[in-house]
Every structure is written in structure tokens, then in C-alpha cells.
Coordinates of N, CA, C and O in Angstrom, one line a residue:
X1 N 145.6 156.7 104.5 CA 145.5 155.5 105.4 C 144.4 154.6 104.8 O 143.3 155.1 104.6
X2 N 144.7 153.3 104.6 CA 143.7 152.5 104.5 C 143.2 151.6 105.2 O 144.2 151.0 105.7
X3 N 142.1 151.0 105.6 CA 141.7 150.4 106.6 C 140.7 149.0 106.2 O 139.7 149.4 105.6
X4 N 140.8 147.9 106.3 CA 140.7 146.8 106.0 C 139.8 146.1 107.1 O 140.3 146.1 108.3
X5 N 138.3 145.5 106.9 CA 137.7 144.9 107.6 C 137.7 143.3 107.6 O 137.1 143.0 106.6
X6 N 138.0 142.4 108.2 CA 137.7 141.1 107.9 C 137.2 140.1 108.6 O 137.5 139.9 109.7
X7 N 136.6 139.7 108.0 CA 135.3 138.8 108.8 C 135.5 137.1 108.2 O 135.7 136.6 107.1
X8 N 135.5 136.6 109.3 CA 135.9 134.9 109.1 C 134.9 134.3 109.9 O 134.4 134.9 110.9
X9 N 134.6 132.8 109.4 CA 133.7 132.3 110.3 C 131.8 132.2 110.3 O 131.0 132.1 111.2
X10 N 131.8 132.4 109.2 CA 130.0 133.0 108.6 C 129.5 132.1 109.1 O 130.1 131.1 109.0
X11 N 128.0 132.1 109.9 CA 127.1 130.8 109.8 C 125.9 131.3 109.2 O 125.6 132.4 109.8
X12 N 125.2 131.0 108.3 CA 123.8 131.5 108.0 C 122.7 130.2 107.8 O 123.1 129.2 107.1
X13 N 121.5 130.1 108.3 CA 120.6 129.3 108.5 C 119.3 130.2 108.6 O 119.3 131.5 108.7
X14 N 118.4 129.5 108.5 CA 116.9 129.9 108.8 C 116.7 129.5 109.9 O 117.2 128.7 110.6
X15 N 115.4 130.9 110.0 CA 114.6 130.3 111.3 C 113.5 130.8 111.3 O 113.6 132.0 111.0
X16 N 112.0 130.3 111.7 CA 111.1 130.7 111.3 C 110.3 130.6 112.7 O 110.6 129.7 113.5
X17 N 109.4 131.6 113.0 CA 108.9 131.8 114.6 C 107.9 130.9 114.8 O 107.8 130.3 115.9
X18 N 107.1 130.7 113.4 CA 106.0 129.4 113.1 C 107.2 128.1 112.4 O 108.0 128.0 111.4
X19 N 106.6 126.9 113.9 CA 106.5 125.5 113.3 C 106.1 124.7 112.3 O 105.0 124.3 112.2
X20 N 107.1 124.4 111.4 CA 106.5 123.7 110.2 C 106.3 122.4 110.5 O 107.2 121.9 111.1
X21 N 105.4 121.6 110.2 CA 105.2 120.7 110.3 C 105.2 119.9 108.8 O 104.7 120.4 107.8
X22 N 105.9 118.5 109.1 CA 105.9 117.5 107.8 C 104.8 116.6 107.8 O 104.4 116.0 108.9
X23 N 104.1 116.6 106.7 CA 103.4 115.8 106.1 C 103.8 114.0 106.0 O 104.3 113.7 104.9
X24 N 103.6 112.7 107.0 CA 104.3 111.8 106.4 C 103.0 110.8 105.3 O 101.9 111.0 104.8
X25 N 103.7 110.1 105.3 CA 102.7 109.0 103.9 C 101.5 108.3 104.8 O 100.5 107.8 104.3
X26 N 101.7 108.3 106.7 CA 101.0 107.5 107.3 C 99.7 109.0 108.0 O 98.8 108.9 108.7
X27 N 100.2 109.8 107.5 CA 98.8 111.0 107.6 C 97.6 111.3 106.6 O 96.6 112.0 106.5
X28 N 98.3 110.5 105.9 CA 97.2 110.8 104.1 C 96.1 109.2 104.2 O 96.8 108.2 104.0
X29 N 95.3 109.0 104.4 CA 94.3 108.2 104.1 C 94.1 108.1 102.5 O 94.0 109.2 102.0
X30 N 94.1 107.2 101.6 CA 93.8 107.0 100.3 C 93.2 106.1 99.9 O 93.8 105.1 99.5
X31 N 91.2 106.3 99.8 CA 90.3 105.6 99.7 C 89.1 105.7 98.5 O 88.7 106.7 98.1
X32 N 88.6 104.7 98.1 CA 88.5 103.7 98.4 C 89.7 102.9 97.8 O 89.8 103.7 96.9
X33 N 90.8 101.9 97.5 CA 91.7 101.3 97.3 C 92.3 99.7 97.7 O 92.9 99.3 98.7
X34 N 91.9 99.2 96.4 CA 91.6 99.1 95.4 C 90.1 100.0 95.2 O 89.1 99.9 95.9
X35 N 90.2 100.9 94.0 CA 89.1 101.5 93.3 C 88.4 101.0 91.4 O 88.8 100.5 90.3
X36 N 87.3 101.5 92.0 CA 87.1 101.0 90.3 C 86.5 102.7 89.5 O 86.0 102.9 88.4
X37 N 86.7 103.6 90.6 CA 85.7 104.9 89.8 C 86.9 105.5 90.6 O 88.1 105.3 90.4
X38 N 86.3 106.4 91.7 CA 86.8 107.9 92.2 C 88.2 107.5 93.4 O 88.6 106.4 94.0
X39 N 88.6 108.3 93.4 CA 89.9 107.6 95.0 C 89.7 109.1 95.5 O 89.4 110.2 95.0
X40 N 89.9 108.9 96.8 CA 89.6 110.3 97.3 C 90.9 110.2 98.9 O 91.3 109.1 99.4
X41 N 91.3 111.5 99.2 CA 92.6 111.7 100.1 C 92.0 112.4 101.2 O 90.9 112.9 101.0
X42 N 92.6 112.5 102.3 CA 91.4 113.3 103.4 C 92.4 114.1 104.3 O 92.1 114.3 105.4
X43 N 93.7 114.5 103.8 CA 94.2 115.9 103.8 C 94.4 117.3 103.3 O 95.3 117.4 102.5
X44 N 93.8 118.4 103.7 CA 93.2 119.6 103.4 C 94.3 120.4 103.1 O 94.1 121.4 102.5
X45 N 95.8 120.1 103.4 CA 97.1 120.0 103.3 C 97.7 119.8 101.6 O 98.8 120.3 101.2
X46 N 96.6 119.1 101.0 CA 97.1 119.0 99.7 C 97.5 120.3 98.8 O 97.0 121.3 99.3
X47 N 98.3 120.5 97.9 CA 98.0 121.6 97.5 C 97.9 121.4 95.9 O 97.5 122.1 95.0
X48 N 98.7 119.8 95.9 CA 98.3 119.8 94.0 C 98.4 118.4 93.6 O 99.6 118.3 93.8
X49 N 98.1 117.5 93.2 CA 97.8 116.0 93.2 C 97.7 115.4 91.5 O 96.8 115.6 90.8
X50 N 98.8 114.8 91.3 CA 99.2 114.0 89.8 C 99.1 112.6 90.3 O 99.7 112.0 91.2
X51 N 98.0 112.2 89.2 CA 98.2 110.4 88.7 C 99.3 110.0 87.8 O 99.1 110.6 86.8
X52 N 99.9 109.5 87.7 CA 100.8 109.0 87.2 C 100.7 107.3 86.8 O 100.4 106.4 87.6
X53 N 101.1 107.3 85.2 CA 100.6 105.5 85.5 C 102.4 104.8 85.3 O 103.4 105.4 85.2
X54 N 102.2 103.6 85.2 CA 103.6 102.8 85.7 C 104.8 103.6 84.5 O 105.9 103.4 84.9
X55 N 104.7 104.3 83.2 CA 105.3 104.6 82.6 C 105.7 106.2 83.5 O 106.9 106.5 83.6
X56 N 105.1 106.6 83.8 CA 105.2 108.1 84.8 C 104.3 109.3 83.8 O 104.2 110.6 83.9
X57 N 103.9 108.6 83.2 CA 103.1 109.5 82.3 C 102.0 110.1 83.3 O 101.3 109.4 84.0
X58 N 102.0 111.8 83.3 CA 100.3 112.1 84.1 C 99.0 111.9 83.4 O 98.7 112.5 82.4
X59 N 98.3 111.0 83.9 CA 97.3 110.7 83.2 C 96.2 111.1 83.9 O 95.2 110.7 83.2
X60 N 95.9 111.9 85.3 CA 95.1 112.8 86.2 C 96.2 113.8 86.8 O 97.3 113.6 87.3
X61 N 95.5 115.1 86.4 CA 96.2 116.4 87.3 C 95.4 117.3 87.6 O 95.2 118.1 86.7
X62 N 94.9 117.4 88.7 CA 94.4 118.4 89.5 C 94.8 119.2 90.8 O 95.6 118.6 91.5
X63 N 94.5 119.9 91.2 CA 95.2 120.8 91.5 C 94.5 121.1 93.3 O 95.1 121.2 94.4
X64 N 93.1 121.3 92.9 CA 92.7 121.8 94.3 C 91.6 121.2 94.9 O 91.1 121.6 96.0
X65 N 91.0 120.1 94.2 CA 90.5 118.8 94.2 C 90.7 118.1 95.3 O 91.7 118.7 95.8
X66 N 90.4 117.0 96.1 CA 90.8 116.2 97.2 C 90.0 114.8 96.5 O 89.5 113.9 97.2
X67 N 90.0 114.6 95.0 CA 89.8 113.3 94.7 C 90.4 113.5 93.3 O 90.8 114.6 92.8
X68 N 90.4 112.2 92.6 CA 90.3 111.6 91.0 C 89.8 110.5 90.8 O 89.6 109.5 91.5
X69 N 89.5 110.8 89.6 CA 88.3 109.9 89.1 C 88.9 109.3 87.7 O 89.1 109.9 86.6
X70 N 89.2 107.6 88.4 CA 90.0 107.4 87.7 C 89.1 106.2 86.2 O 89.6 105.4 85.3
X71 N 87.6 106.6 86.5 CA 86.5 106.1 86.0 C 87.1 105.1 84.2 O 86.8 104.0 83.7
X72 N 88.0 106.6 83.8 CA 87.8 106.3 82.4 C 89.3 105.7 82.0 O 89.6 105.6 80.8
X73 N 90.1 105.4 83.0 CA 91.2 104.5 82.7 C 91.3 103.1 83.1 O 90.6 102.5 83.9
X74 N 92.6 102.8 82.4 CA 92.2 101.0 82.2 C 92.8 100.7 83.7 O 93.1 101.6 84.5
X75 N 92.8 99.1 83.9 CA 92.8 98.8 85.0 C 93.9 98.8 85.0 O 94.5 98.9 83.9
X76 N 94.7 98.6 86.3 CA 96.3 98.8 86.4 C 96.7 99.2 87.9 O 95.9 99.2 88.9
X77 N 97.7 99.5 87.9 CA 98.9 100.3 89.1 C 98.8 101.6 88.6 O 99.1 101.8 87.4
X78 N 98.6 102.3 89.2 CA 99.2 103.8 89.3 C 99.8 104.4 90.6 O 100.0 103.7 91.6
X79 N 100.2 105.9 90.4 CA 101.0 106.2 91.7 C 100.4 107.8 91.9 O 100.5 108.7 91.1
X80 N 100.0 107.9 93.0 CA 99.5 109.3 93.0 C 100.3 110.0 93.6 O 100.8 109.4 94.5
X81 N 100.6 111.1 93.3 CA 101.6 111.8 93.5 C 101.4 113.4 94.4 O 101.4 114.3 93.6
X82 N 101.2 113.8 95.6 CA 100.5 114.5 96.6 C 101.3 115.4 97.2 O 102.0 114.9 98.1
X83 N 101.4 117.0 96.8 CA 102.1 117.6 97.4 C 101.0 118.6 98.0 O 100.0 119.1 97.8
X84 N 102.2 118.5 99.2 CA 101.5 119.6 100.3 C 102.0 121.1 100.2 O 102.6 121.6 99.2
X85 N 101.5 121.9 101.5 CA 101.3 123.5 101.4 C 102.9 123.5 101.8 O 103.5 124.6 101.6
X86 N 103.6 122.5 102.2 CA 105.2 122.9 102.4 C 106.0 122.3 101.3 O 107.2 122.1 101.5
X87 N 105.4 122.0 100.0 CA 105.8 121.3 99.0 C 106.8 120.1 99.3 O 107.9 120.0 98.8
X88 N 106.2 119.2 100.5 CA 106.8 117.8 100.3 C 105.7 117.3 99.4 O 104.6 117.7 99.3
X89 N 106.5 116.4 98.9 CA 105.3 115.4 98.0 C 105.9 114.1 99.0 O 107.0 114.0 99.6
X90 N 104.7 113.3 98.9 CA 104.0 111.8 98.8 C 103.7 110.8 97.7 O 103.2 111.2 96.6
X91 N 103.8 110.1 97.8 CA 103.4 109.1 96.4 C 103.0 107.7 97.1 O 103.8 107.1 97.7
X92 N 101.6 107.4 96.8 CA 100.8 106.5 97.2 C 100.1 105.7 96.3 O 99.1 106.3 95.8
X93 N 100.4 104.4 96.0 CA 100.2 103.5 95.0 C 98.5 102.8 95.0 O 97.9 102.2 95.9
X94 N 98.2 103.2 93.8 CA 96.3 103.0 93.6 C 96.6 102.5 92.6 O 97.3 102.8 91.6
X95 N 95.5 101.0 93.2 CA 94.9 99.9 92.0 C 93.5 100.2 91.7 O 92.6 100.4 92.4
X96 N 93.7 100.4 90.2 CA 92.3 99.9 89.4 C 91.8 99.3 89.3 O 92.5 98.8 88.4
X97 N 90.5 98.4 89.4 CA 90.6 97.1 89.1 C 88.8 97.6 88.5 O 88.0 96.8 88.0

């Protein structure tokens, strides 16, 4: 005798007991900006932080820092690039001048 089980109908999702909360672009403070030396962010949320200049090249990467110091590059647009402990990133546009 053989006996055959079948199952139709699957749903599978997550679910987590803790609240995740998103990070948006209007919770990140990024000052001073326009800068001429250091720029600094004032979420503790960060978990790893790339400068990027208009080509996408990283030209600052630090990691556990809550500034850069963008002292020794030329003046310009860049785009800082800010990911959090839920790995959303952010990207927030800093002038050199």
C-alpha cells in the first residue's frame, strides 16, 4: 500500500517579536554643510559610512566613526553614503567649498 501526502497552498513570511524601525533621510542631521574640513552625522544608528565623489569613486570609508574629514579633498559635490544597523542606506549630498 502506498500512501501519498499533499500539501497545496504554502504561505511563508517573517515575523519578528521586536519592531524594526526604518531609518529615513529626514532623521540623519548632516553638519556642518556646506563644509570646508570635518562633516559629522548624529545617528548612533550608523553602522558604516562611504564618501563618494560625483564619479562614485570612494574617496572616504569608515566604518564606526560618526564623521569625515573631508580636509584633504578638492572642493566639489559629494554624496555620503550611510548605512544603518538594519542595512538601509541613505545618501546625503555634501559640498566642499
Amino acid at each position: 500500500m502506498t500512501s501519498f501526502l499533499y500539501i497545496d497552498d504554502l504561505e511563508f513570511g517573517t515575523s519578528t517579536s521586536v519592531e524594526e524601525t526604518k531609518i529615513s533621510s529626514n532623521d540623519i542631521m548632516i553638519y556642518p554643510n556646506p563644509t570646508s574640513s570635518i562633516v559629522q552625522w548624529n545617528n548612533k544608528e550608523i553602522t558604516e559610512a562611504k564618501l563618494l565623489n560625483n564619479l562614485g569613486t570612494v574617496v572616504y570609508d569608515n566604518i564606526k566613526e560618526d564623521y569625515a574629514d573631508l580636509t584633504n579633498l578638492p572642493n566639489g559635490i559629494y554624496y555620503l553614503r550611510l548605512m544603518d544597523i538594519n542595512r538601509n542606506i541613505i545618501i546625503k549630498k555634501i559640498v566642499k567649498i
